[in-house]
């Protein structure tokens, strides 16, 4: 607790400091447990919480909740007679102050409304606040109570002396048991069950959302729990309890499963297990959240809250096995025991990945949350300059690929058979259109649309893949703007993916590069005559590997991903993999690695897979998985970086991530990961991710679809963003914590506007 003593000494002991502590992002709710229709009313949708000293009254403090306006929002209210901008509460033991967490892990602060009815409370939802900040704020509240009660300073008060101010909640009785839903195994197809009508009674504590008639389960249950709490995400109200249901995982085919929730009257939910469910497992809260995505309908978010750790663990085990079988079309029992352990370890998304935390870093993190820096004007995005307008092709093509240059601050964007060149303008901070490599064609004049491009030889050359000729690569002269050479790689082996010989080879005059087919790795050297493949550095691997991407480290080690979802780590080309990590099931569509090879991020459709390649035990402890094999009993724990289900509900589209990238630069440490989906750019703070904060990301919405994004080379703040019809640069500070505003929604999905759509 040294961190808190240090912070207390900074913010508590200065009597001239009006504000003791502040949390800048949150929402204020009024809780009325006795009034079911409006049991949780949002007072301020955007708010900050502050503990202030009462002026000229020693040992007294106020809890102040201040409404935060969007830019220009406050001016819109100036003409109104009354504005409710701030609420103050004298901090005392009578507030019955207590803390809690939402099912998704965000801290909440709850206190009694002394001016309201006896059962009314206020709740401040501290969105995105970490645990150290939450504990620090809580401690300051107890110290304020101590000073008011005893009229003396709390500077030297010990933690046990504050225990009397910690609220002890009353025990809540468990709901009475109810009869199980009648069911009989069946493998026949079933018609959709309609959810309750808008006039249905939804105020009872159980049986909410009852189906209109009893109905059998659509197959054979492989998991059942008679009583479980079901929650539905309802926008500003958060996850709202729908009552007590029975939960089932039902087998409907050889490798197909359905997640169901039912009452005595019938089935409410019947969701096919697939990647779009985006399941998030929360071991601390014993809960699982997921999305339901159906074409042409709103995206919904649901939550199961399990009554015990035992039931939660049992559900996770069976769900993960069924999901794995659905994706791989294989029985889970057929894979090796060590591979089963690796797959099952991915459910725990709430474990820190570092053994030792630096208290100074934690202190800085808490301070930054308590008093965040103001944004500068340069934080907003800048489109490319209008001085020289980019010509628009007439064939209807849109931007499809982005490659960021290593020198000269250039960015290259593929648009049909053209490649637009954009350059960073240091004066305006914008991306300036610099020209177009028009009508890309082979030396024989055949026009083609590049499938993949890679910069080469200090950005003077560009290597292109032609989808109609997978046996060759084409070299373009960037300055000349034309393809100048064809490289025939091999008559019988296709090139599906390319990568530089090492991560920073494009900054040098290195001419070789790495190639991959669907099941082989090889070196390509354009200097040799005839076929450009280096025969001595070629290896084909048995089986249908379906390689989907390759990346190299600064020392030339290789990581290879596949459409099956597995990862292979090589120390060099021509050898077997040192490490082979089994698939979780989802195809990998992109892969990147830190320069030192310590971390790998692989992109799937709905989540990022993060792997720490450091071997933590055994004979080769301290080595990387590129150089040595992991012990069978100590494979790395795969971590999934997911979007939170309620955010997906606000985004209201089926998540489809673009290949994620670390910030990159020679001698620069990777501290951020960026990707996108739909209209949203998303960035993770890598330092927080390594501490286990996997869902603490920031986001920015655009008016058009984001095709691809990446950091400027050697920069961890400026992100180049290619939209379908635009190219721009954005400072990472312009990305915000996900809120209704930053996600670009006016009102959240509520039961009223989804009730007529099947769940």
XYZ file of C-alpha atoms in Angstrom:
759
model
C 0.000 0.000 0.000
C 2.987 2.312 -0.347
C 1.390 3.729 -3.469
C -1.589 5.036 -1.463
C 0.558 6.526 1.277
C 2.528 8.363 -1.390
C -0.579 9.637 -3.144
C -2.316 10.612 0.105
C 0.707 12.695 1.046
C 0.402 14.523 -2.273
C -3.323 15.244 -2.364
C -4.614 15.099 1.235
C -2.183 17.086 3.361
C -2.454 20.365 1.455
C -5.269 22.320 3.182
C -5.235 24.880 0.389
C -6.136 22.269 -2.229
C -9.893 22.541 -2.748
C -10.135 19.208 -4.579
C -8.753 16.087 -2.948
C -9.432 13.550 -5.682
C -11.351 13.385 -8.971
C -12.583 10.675 -11.331
C -13.248 12.304 -14.685
C -15.351 9.728 -16.531
C -18.598 8.208 -15.347
C -22.379 8.267 -15.122
C -24.748 9.154 -12.269
C -27.861 7.079 -11.602
C -30.703 7.300 -9.099
C -31.676 3.886 -7.736
C -35.240 3.234 -6.578
C -35.419 -0.473 -5.668
C -39.077 -0.181 -4.689
C -40.152 1.250 -8.042
C -39.674 -1.393 -10.714
C -40.676 0.738 -13.694
C -37.941 3.314 -13.011
C -35.648 1.374 -10.702
C -32.475 2.878 -12.251
C -32.785 6.381 -13.657
C -29.838 7.994 -15.422
C -29.324 11.507 -14.012
C -26.078 12.473 -15.793
C -25.041 10.425 -18.782
C -21.544 11.963 -18.640
C -20.228 13.046 -15.266
C -17.193 13.394 -13.028
C -16.912 12.653 -9.307
C -14.879 14.897 -6.993
C -14.139 14.977 -3.275
C -13.835 18.624 -2.174
C -13.091 20.383 1.066
C -15.934 22.482 2.484
C -14.634 26.095 2.403
C -13.888 27.536 5.833
C -15.280 24.477 7.652
C -12.471 22.278 8.903
C -12.759 18.469 8.716
C -15.758 18.554 6.373
C -15.824 17.328 2.788
C -18.283 17.132 -0.088
C -18.834 14.418 -2.651
C -19.596 16.420 -5.800
C -20.978 14.903 -9.010
C -20.674 17.309 -11.940
C -22.380 16.964 -15.273
C -19.983 16.931 -18.242
C -21.201 18.390 -21.514
C -20.248 17.523 -25.030
C -18.542 20.278 -26.950
C -21.148 22.988 -27.485
C -23.686 21.196 -25.334
C -23.546 23.648 -22.459
C -24.280 26.597 -24.726
C -27.487 24.916 -25.845
C -28.750 25.051 -22.247
C -27.858 28.660 -21.498
C -31.343 29.914 -22.352
C -33.072 27.481 -20.030
C -34.323 28.809 -16.692
C -32.927 25.871 -14.716
C -29.905 23.715 -15.313
C -28.952 20.777 -13.137
C -25.190 20.810 -13.531
C -23.875 19.669 -10.145
C -24.998 17.736 -7.085
C -23.283 17.949 -3.695
C -23.424 15.453 -0.830
C -21.897 16.107 2.605
C -19.656 13.128 3.291
C -20.658 11.368 6.493
C -21.248 7.884 7.773
C -24.987 8.387 7.242
C -24.476 8.112 3.479
C -23.905 4.350 3.894
C -21.267 4.636 1.176
C -20.284 1.361 -0.452
C -18.557 0.128 -3.620
C -19.354 -2.579 -6.092
C -18.602 -3.660 -9.652
C -20.755 -4.128 -12.711
C -20.852 -7.589 -14.304
C -18.234 -6.291 -16.759
C -15.833 -5.094 -14.064
C -16.399 -1.316 -13.957
C -16.400 0.030 -10.368
C -19.491 1.688 -8.924
C -19.867 3.967 -5.879
C -23.264 3.857 -4.134
C -24.606 6.070 -1.338
C -27.962 6.858 0.263
C -30.067 9.768 -0.988
C -30.653 11.426 2.399
C -33.148 13.846 0.819
C -35.162 11.080 -0.836
C -37.183 8.070 0.257
C -35.638 5.600 2.653
C -34.813 3.109 -0.123
C -33.392 5.552 -2.687
C -29.691 5.622 -3.516
C -27.325 7.334 -5.916
C -24.843 5.333 -7.969
C -21.776 6.666 -9.774
C -20.570 4.277 -12.472
C -16.827 4.954 -12.903
C -16.447 3.791 -16.497
C -12.969 2.502 -17.297
C -11.518 3.268 -13.858
C -8.865 0.782 -12.757
C -8.761 -0.987 -9.396
C -5.983 1.150 -7.812
C -7.893 4.349 -8.625
C -11.123 2.876 -7.289
C -9.466 1.873 -4.000
C -7.791 5.272 -3.686
C -11.111 7.118 -4.133
C -12.790 4.801 -1.643
C -10.026 5.389 0.916
C -10.417 9.168 0.562
C -14.167 8.815 1.265
C -13.482 6.912 4.487
C -10.876 9.445 5.608
C -13.387 12.237 5.026
C -15.938 10.372 7.171
C -13.301 9.905 9.860
C -12.468 13.622 9.991
C -16.130 14.656 10.176
C -16.931 12.182 12.963
C -13.867 12.796 15.128
C -13.117 16.426 14.121
C -9.432 15.710 13.715
C -7.012 15.151 10.870
C -6.824 11.759 9.197
C -3.200 12.283 8.138
C -1.866 9.577 10.424
C -4.941 7.364 10.634
C -4.272 3.638 10.216
C -6.308 1.445 7.886
C -7.975 -0.522 10.741
C -9.326 2.770 12.096
C -11.284 3.258 8.886
C -13.002 -0.133 9.049
C -15.960 1.270 11.000
C -16.923 3.347 7.955
C -17.020 0.393 5.555
C -20.656 -0.418 4.863
C -21.671 -4.024 5.549
C -24.397 -5.071 3.080
C -27.412 -6.976 4.220
C -27.763 -10.610 3.146
C -30.078 -11.045 0.176
C -32.283 -14.112 0.217
C -32.036 -16.481 -2.710
C -35.135 -16.550 -4.949
C -37.407 -19.542 -4.305
C -36.788 -22.546 -6.522
C -39.067 -23.209 -9.442
C -39.962 -26.137 -11.641
C -37.689 -27.079 -14.531
C -38.953 -26.529 -18.044
C -40.384 -29.625 -19.621
C -38.223 -30.877 -22.439
C -37.435 -33.889 -24.561
C -34.395 -34.413 -26.762
C -35.021 -33.703 -30.415
C -32.792 -33.070 -33.397
C -35.510 -31.734 -35.664
C -35.432 -28.120 -36.774
C -37.637 -25.692 -34.858
C -39.462 -22.527 -35.700
C -38.374 -19.260 -34.137
C -39.896 -18.474 -30.769
C -41.246 -14.966 -30.436
C -40.251 -12.991 -27.343
C -42.898 -11.397 -25.143
C -45.294 -8.842 -26.528
C -44.887 -5.196 -25.498
C -47.865 -5.571 -23.164
C -46.416 -8.549 -21.307
C -45.801 -8.125 -17.599
C -42.035 -7.670 -17.178
C -42.054 -6.489 -13.591
C -41.998 -9.854 -11.815
C -38.615 -10.991 -10.509
C -38.644 -14.154 -12.583
C -40.133 -15.294 -15.847
C -39.386 -12.048 -17.665
C -39.464 -12.444 -21.402
C -41.581 -15.597 -21.280
C -42.271 -17.306 -24.577
C -45.927 -17.572 -25.483
C -46.072 -21.361 -25.412
C -44.095 -24.315 -24.093
C -41.551 -25.708 -26.494
C -39.044 -28.526 -26.467
C -35.342 -27.893 -26.677
C -34.000 -28.129 -30.248
C -31.626 -31.000 -29.524
C -29.787 -32.965 -26.858
C -28.616 -30.944 -23.808
C -24.910 -31.216 -23.006
C -25.147 -28.646 -20.210
C -28.075 -27.582 -18.023
C -28.482 -25.304 -15.022
C -31.951 -25.065 -13.497
C -31.644 -21.547 -12.076
C -29.524 -18.718 -13.430
C -29.913 -14.943 -13.598
C -30.270 -13.575 -17.130
C -29.460 -9.934 -17.950
C -30.068 -7.926 -21.109
C -28.161 -4.772 -22.101
C -30.609 -1.876 -22.303
C -28.523 1.162 -23.147
C -28.412 3.802 -20.426
C -29.857 1.371 -17.886
C -26.966 -1.023 -18.373
C -27.476 -4.770 -17.920
C -31.034 -5.205 -16.649
C -32.032 -8.348 -14.777
C -34.612 -10.340 -16.745
C -35.247 -12.820 -13.939
C -34.505 -16.460 -13.177
C -34.182 -18.835 -16.128
C -32.839 -22.269 -16.937
C -29.663 -22.327 -19.046
C -28.870 -24.986 -21.654
C -26.198 -25.772 -24.213
C -27.890 -28.021 -26.749
C -26.293 -30.195 -29.417
C -28.228 -29.836 -32.676
C -25.865 -31.613 -35.084
C -22.544 -33.427 -35.171
C -20.579 -30.216 -34.515
C -23.287 -27.614 -34.000
C -24.607 -26.262 -30.708
C -27.177 -23.745 -29.470
C -27.235 -21.674 -26.267
C -30.748 -21.512 -24.784
C -32.514 -19.810 -21.887
C -35.960 -21.077 -20.906
C -38.772 -20.838 -18.372
C -41.608 -23.238 -17.584
C -43.554 -21.636 -20.440
C -40.886 -22.123 -23.110
C -37.637 -20.931 -24.655
C -36.708 -17.249 -24.718
C -33.204 -17.406 -26.228
C -31.937 -19.786 -28.888
C -28.526 -18.579 -30.116
C -26.242 -20.596 -32.370
C -22.704 -20.916 -30.996
C -20.420 -19.001 -33.380
C -17.648 -16.410 -33.393
C -20.071 -13.481 -33.686
C -21.280 -14.212 -30.148
C -17.990 -12.666 -28.966
C -18.225 -14.378 -25.546
C -16.471 -12.678 -22.638
C -15.749 -14.679 -19.491
C -15.491 -12.892 -16.153
C -14.171 -15.194 -13.411
C -14.360 -12.512 -10.718
C -18.078 -11.957 -11.270
C -18.841 -15.567 -12.301
C -20.539 -14.214 -15.408
C -20.472 -14.677 -19.178
C -21.609 -12.015 -21.644
C -22.203 -12.453 -25.356
C -23.719 -10.769 -28.383
C -26.487 -11.954 -30.639
C -26.070 -10.817 -34.225
C -28.772 -11.405 -36.804
C -28.782 -9.823 -40.241
C -31.156 -6.889 -40.555
C -31.706 -6.575 -36.794
C -30.133 -4.742 -33.873
C -27.156 -6.340 -32.153
C -28.084 -7.417 -28.625
C -25.943 -8.167 -25.589
C -26.817 -10.753 -22.931
C -25.323 -11.932 -19.657
C -25.549 -15.062 -17.526
C -24.706 -14.557 -13.823
C -23.870 -17.919 -12.260
C -24.709 -18.742 -8.641
C -21.308 -20.264 -7.868
C -17.746 -20.546 -9.105
C -18.303 -24.264 -9.648
C -21.209 -23.725 -12.044
C -19.383 -20.904 -13.815
C -16.324 -23.100 -14.391
C -18.444 -26.007 -15.572
C -20.280 -23.815 -18.087
C -17.032 -22.274 -19.386
C -15.469 -25.687 -19.888
C -18.412 -27.075 -21.840
C -19.014 -23.859 -23.805
C -15.386 -23.650 -24.906
C -15.327 -27.308 -25.945
C -18.544 -26.946 -27.941
C -17.337 -23.711 -29.531
C -14.035 -25.352 -30.471
C -15.833 -28.281 -32.106
C -18.106 -25.901 -34.033
C -15.148 -23.999 -35.466
C -12.836 -26.959 -36.109
C -15.441 -29.578 -37.073
C -13.560 -32.099 -34.951
C -14.234 -33.750 -31.583
C -12.453 -31.894 -28.797
C -11.525 -35.187 -27.135
C -9.317 -36.141 -30.087
C -6.667 -33.446 -29.520
C -3.707 -33.912 -27.188
C -4.105 -33.235 -23.480
C -1.557 -30.395 -23.539
C -3.445 -28.765 -26.406
C -6.717 -29.076 -24.506
C -5.128 -27.288 -21.546
C -3.910 -24.506 -23.854
C -7.380 -24.006 -25.337
C -9.095 -24.059 -21.950
C -6.666 -21.506 -20.487
C -8.009 -18.879 -22.901
C -11.255 -18.526 -20.902
C -9.533 -16.703 -18.057
C -9.463 -13.129 -19.321
C -8.876 -11.562 -15.925
C -5.311 -12.531 -15.000
C -2.294 -10.249 -14.962
C 0.505 -11.264 -17.291
C 3.335 -9.749 -15.300
C 4.564 -11.243 -12.058
C 5.896 -7.971 -10.649
C 4.246 -4.569 -10.837
C 6.166 -1.340 -10.645
C 4.519 0.811 -7.966
C 5.777 3.980 -9.591
C 4.021 3.017 -12.835
C 0.825 2.275 -10.892
C 1.053 5.646 -9.163
C 1.423 7.429 -12.489
C -1.526 5.494 -13.861
C -3.738 6.441 -10.920
C -2.695 10.087 -11.089
C -3.356 10.197 -14.826
C -6.884 8.871 -14.244
C -7.539 11.265 -11.363
C -6.351 14.312 -13.299
C -6.132 13.543 -17.024
C -4.299 15.907 -19.325
C -6.342 18.301 -21.376
C -6.346 17.604 -25.069
C -4.447 19.878 -27.376
C -5.823 21.216 -30.590
C -3.546 18.912 -32.524
C -5.352 15.878 -31.130
C -8.072 16.044 -33.739
C -7.731 14.225 -37.011
C -6.669 15.981 -40.192
C -7.698 14.913 -43.658
C -5.265 15.187 -46.526
C -4.639 18.732 -47.770
C -6.877 20.090 -50.510
C -4.046 21.891 -52.306
C -3.744 19.052 -54.776
C -6.902 17.022 -55.136
C -6.603 13.265 -55.584
C -8.173 12.174 -58.896
C -11.162 9.903 -58.373
C -11.242 6.756 -60.528
C -14.358 6.404 -62.618
C -14.687 2.624 -62.237
C -16.231 2.709 -58.762
C -13.245 1.288 -56.904
C -12.626 2.245 -53.282
C -9.563 2.132 -51.042
C -8.641 -1.428 -50.123
C -5.131 -1.473 -48.560
C -2.815 0.790 -46.586
C 0.961 0.555 -46.325
C 2.885 3.055 -44.215
C 6.339 4.089 -45.405
C 9.571 3.728 -43.473
C 11.146 6.910 -44.807
C 9.800 10.297 -45.856
C 6.507 9.998 -43.940
C 4.743 8.511 -46.967
C 1.646 6.322 -46.983
C 0.476 4.230 -49.927
C -3.174 3.332 -50.488
C -4.368 0.755 -53.022
C -7.508 1.748 -54.908
C -8.391 -0.650 -57.701
C -5.429 -0.717 -60.117
C -4.061 2.572 -58.750
C -1.878 3.294 -55.719
C -2.309 6.724 -54.130
C 0.724 8.324 -52.485
C 0.137 10.530 -49.438
C 2.717 12.473 -47.486
C 2.688 13.882 -43.976
C 2.649 17.692 -43.984
C 4.682 18.840 -40.945
C 3.141 22.310 -41.087
C -0.499 21.258 -40.911
C -0.091 17.782 -39.430
C -2.276 16.469 -42.260
C -1.791 13.826 -44.907
C -1.156 15.597 -48.222
C -1.956 13.907 -51.519
C 1.350 13.592 -53.395
C 0.455 11.624 -56.511
C -0.808 8.372 -57.987
C 0.866 5.292 -59.374
C -1.723 4.851 -62.122
C -2.935 1.745 -63.887
C -0.622 -0.785 -62.292
C 0.336 -3.328 -64.951
C 2.880 -6.034 -65.662
C 5.917 -5.265 -67.851
C 3.871 -6.861 -70.663
C 1.073 -4.331 -70.158
C -1.493 -6.482 -68.337
C -3.355 -4.225 -65.871
C -4.052 -5.751 -62.438
C -5.327 -4.811 -59.000
C -2.566 -5.497 -56.431
C -3.544 -8.125 -53.897
C -0.791 -7.192 -51.481
C 2.022 -4.618 -51.468
C 5.237 -4.330 -49.456
C 7.788 -1.511 -49.435
C 11.385 -2.496 -50.178
C 14.878 -1.019 -50.237
C 14.316 2.160 -48.229
C 10.939 2.867 -49.843
C 12.468 3.200 -53.306
C 10.891 -0.061 -54.469
C 7.573 -1.764 -53.918
C 6.824 -5.481 -54.206
C 3.339 -6.308 -55.487
C 1.315 -9.505 -55.700
C -0.860 -10.078 -58.748
C -3.891 -12.278 -57.917
C -4.035 -13.596 -61.492
C -0.368 -14.726 -61.383
C 0.398 -16.246 -57.942
C 3.705 -17.734 -59.120
C 5.325 -14.316 -59.592
C 5.965 -11.070 -57.764
C 6.283 -7.653 -59.387
C 8.671 -4.874 -58.473
C 7.611 -1.257 -58.937
C 9.870 1.791 -58.920
C 8.166 4.160 -56.461
C 9.668 7.335 -57.911
C 8.928 6.278 -61.489
C 5.469 5.052 -60.486
C 5.524 1.938 -62.681
C 6.158 -1.799 -62.444
C 9.646 -2.354 -63.829
C 10.338 -6.037 -63.236
C 8.653 -9.424 -62.879
C 10.122 -11.980 -60.461
C 9.159 -15.553 -61.317
C 9.360 -17.254 -57.928
C 8.646 -20.844 -58.963
C 6.685 -22.647 -61.650
C 4.919 -24.999 -59.211
C 4.816 -23.079 -55.926
C 2.501 -20.146 -55.389
C 3.209 -17.073 -53.256
C 0.347 -16.348 -50.866
C 2.124 -14.045 -48.401
C 5.330 -11.993 -48.233
C 7.292 -10.347 -45.428
C 10.640 -8.529 -45.102
C 13.699 -10.603 -44.196
C 13.595 -8.919 -40.801
C 11.321 -6.302 -39.283
C 13.512 -3.341 -40.220
C 14.958 -4.688 -43.485
C 12.901 -2.174 -45.529
C 14.958 0.620 -43.940
C 18.110 -0.870 -45.500
C 19.225 -2.024 -48.947
C 18.440 -5.675 -48.098
C 17.062 -7.265 -51.261
C 15.863 -10.695 -50.085
C 12.441 -11.275 -48.588
C 10.343 -14.080 -47.116
C 7.581 -15.871 -49.006
C 4.896 -18.316 -47.927
C 2.489 -20.546 -49.794
C -0.417 -22.345 -48.156
C 1.978 -24.930 -46.682
C 5.588 -23.805 -47.291
C 8.101 -21.141 -46.237
C 10.941 -19.957 -48.457
C 13.455 -17.216 -49.131
C 13.126 -15.050 -52.256
C 16.223 -13.431 -53.767
C 15.576 -11.293 -56.873
C 19.295 -11.244 -57.730
C 19.521 -14.888 -58.750
C 18.778 -15.837 -62.348
C 15.689 -17.811 -63.303
C 13.334 -18.660 -60.477
C 13.884 -16.352 -57.521
C 13.293 -18.944 -54.800
C 16.411 -19.922 -52.833
C 16.302 -23.727 -52.984
C 18.440 -24.171 -49.867
C 15.980 -22.070 -47.864
C 12.717 -23.761 -48.700
C 10.643 -26.128 -46.593
C 7.244 -27.589 -47.242
C 5.221 -28.769 -44.250
C 2.964 -31.806 -44.218
C -0.780 -31.414 -44.079
C -3.206 -28.733 -45.168
C -1.746 -25.932 -43.105
C -3.502 -23.052 -44.879
C -0.968 -20.416 -43.859
C -2.673 -17.015 -43.605
C 0.161 -14.685 -42.655
C 3.841 -14.367 -41.791
C 5.763 -11.768 -39.778
C 9.432 -11.372 -38.872
C 11.206 -9.966 -35.821
C 14.172 -7.592 -35.805
C 16.530 -10.592 -35.741
C 14.735 -12.401 -38.581
C 12.784 -14.960 -36.531
C 9.434 -15.871 -38.066
C 5.877 -16.316 -36.804
C 3.370 -17.951 -39.134
C -0.406 -18.021 -38.694
C -3.033 -20.159 -40.387
C -6.676 -20.122 -41.357
C -7.184 -22.912 -38.823
C -6.060 -20.583 -36.028
C -2.746 -22.168 -35.059
C 0.593 -20.361 -34.703
C 4.112 -21.576 -35.493
C 7.342 -19.932 -34.349
C 10.575 -20.494 -36.326
C 14.136 -19.441 -35.620
C 14.956 -19.626 -39.346
C 13.610 -20.777 -42.711
C 14.150 -24.408 -43.708
C 13.592 -25.947 -40.262
C 10.670 -27.255 -38.293
C 8.894 -24.868 -35.955
C 10.387 -24.512 -32.470
C 6.916 -23.873 -31.097
C 3.520 -24.919 -32.465
C 0.497 -23.506 -30.654
C -2.799 -25.290 -31.357
C -5.785 -23.465 -32.837
C -8.490 -21.956 -30.689
C -10.654 -22.404 -33.791
C -11.061 -18.946 -35.290
C -9.147 -18.296 -38.545
C -6.258 -15.829 -38.147
C -6.434 -13.051 -40.736
C -3.389 -11.010 -39.675
C -0.293 -11.269 -37.497
C 2.287 -8.884 -36.031
C 5.142 -9.179 -33.540
C 7.203 -6.876 -31.384
C 10.720 -6.218 -32.644
C 12.280 -8.404 -29.933
C 9.816 -11.234 -30.590
C 8.501 -11.253 -27.015
C 4.889 -10.592 -28.006
C 2.687 -11.680 -30.911
C -0.724 -10.272 -31.764
C -2.868 -12.317 -34.140
C -6.141 -10.965 -35.516
C -9.314 -12.992 -35.883
C -12.688 -11.716 -37.001
C -13.921 -10.797 -33.520
C -10.887 -10.638 -31.213
C -7.131 -10.168 -31.059
C -5.071 -13.063 -29.745
C -2.043 -11.991 -27.687
C 0.776 -14.450 -27.005
C 3.740 -13.965 -24.675
C 6.543 -16.070 -26.204
C 8.734 -15.966 -23.083
C 9.241 -19.463 -21.625
C 8.437 -19.168 -17.930
C 9.680 -22.452 -16.528
C 11.654 -25.578 -17.275
C 15.067 -26.137 -18.773
C 14.828 -23.210 -21.195
C 13.278 -20.698 -18.814
C 13.961 -17.161 -20.043
C 14.263 -18.139 -23.715
C 11.675 -17.250 -26.350
C 9.452 -19.731 -28.133
C 11.232 -18.832 -31.394
C 14.460 -20.387 -30.085
C 13.260 -23.205 -27.840
C 10.114 -25.274 -27.425
C 7.733 -24.632 -24.560
C 7.421 -27.460 -22.030
C 4.318 -29.529 -22.710
C 2.902 -28.548 -19.315
C 3.762 -24.846 -19.524
C 2.570 -23.467 -22.847
C 1.809 -19.745 -22.939
C -1.637 -18.594 -21.851
C -3.447 -17.091 -24.858
C -5.117 -13.768 -24.102
C -8.055 -12.481 -26.121
C -8.479 -8.744 -26.575
C -12.205 -8.372 -27.160
C -14.619 -5.523 -27.522
C -17.015 -5.421 -24.618
C -20.419 -6.793 -25.518
C -22.332 -3.669 -24.561
C -20.064 -1.617 -26.834
C -20.774 -3.996 -29.698
C -24.486 -3.513 -29.024
C -23.993 0.258 -29.344
C -21.915 -0.169 -32.529
C -24.768 -2.306 -33.843
C -22.803 -4.245 -36.448
C -21.178 -7.644 -36.752
C -17.577 -7.148 -35.606
C -14.957 -7.688 -38.322
C -11.504 -6.557 -37.203
C -8.751 -5.462 -39.566
C -5.191 -6.796 -39.014
C -3.866 -5.305 -35.768
C -0.471 -3.607 -35.602
C 1.972 -2.604 -32.881
C 3.561 0.812 -33.170
C 6.971 0.249 -34.772
C 10.276 2.059 -34.849
C 13.955 1.221 -34.551
C 14.957 1.509 -30.906
C 11.345 2.243 -29.950
C 9.397 0.154 -27.462
C 5.960 -1.039 -28.537
C 3.330 0.525 -26.298
C 0.130 0.470 -28.355
C -1.927 -1.815 -30.601
C -4.298 -0.447 -33.238
C -7.024 -2.109 -35.310
C -10.462 -1.213 -36.660
C -13.917 -2.568 -37.355
C -16.593 -0.954 -39.468
C -16.464 2.809 -38.880
C -14.348 2.540 -35.722
C -10.617 2.878 -35.049
C -9.651 1.044 -31.836
C -6.405 1.246 -29.850
C -5.175 -0.610 -26.766
C -2.571 0.738 -24.351
C -0.102 -2.141 -24.452
C 1.301 -1.367 -20.985
C -2.188 -1.834 -19.520
C -2.765 -4.968 -21.569
C 0.387 -6.532 -20.137
C -1.013 -5.882 -16.662
C -4.146 -7.820 -17.503
C -6.454 -4.910 -18.402
C -7.590 -6.533 -21.610
C -10.754 -4.507 -22.262
C -9.381 -1.015 -21.618
C -9.300 0.346 -25.141
C -10.078 3.689 -26.750
C -12.125 4.293 -29.840
C -13.075 6.802 -32.521
C -15.944 6.670 -34.996
C -15.797 7.930 -38.585
C -18.526 8.619 -41.114
C -17.149 6.014 -43.525
C -15.846 2.471 -43.186
C -12.231 2.132 -42.024
C -10.325 -0.027 -44.504
C -7.054 -0.240 -42.583
C -5.028 1.734 -40.049
C -1.459 1.758 -38.760
C 0.943 3.949 -36.827
C 3.412 6.180 -38.613
C 6.792 4.491 -38.569
C 8.783 5.557 -35.512
C 5.750 7.225 -33.913
C 3.474 5.867 -31.213
C 0.936 8.708 -31.309
C 0.036 9.418 -34.933
C -2.214 6.889 -36.671
C -2.716 6.817 -40.437
C -6.308 5.867 -41.296
C -7.508 4.771 -44.717
C -11.263 5.097 -45.160
C -13.082 3.822 -48.227
C -12.755 7.223 -49.887
C -10.341 9.196 -47.751
C -6.945 9.104 -46.072
C -6.234 10.979 -42.869
C -4.047 11.127 -39.804
C -5.310 11.091 -36.224
C -3.518 11.572 -32.916
C -4.089 8.698 -30.519
C -5.308 11.190 -27.922
C -8.324 11.869 -30.115
C -9.507 8.341 -29.379
C -11.831 8.226 -26.364
C -12.971 5.711 -23.819
C -16.086 3.998 -25.195
C -19.220 5.907 -24.221
C -22.513 6.495 -25.981
C -21.035 9.708 -27.353
C -17.708 8.315 -28.564
C -19.538 5.361 -30.083
C -21.735 7.829 -31.946
C -25.152 6.714 -30.705
C -28.075 8.860 -29.714
C -29.913 6.378 -27.546
C -29.059 2.881 -26.484
C -31.009 -0.174 -27.526
C -33.895 -0.739 -25.159
C -36.371 -3.559 -24.710
C -39.080 -1.400 -26.268
C -37.391 -1.165 -29.663
C -36.255 -4.766 -29.943
C -39.185 -6.580 -28.428
C -40.693 -7.562 -31.780
C -37.427 -9.035 -33.089
C -36.459 -12.629 -32.227
C -33.574 -12.707 -29.788
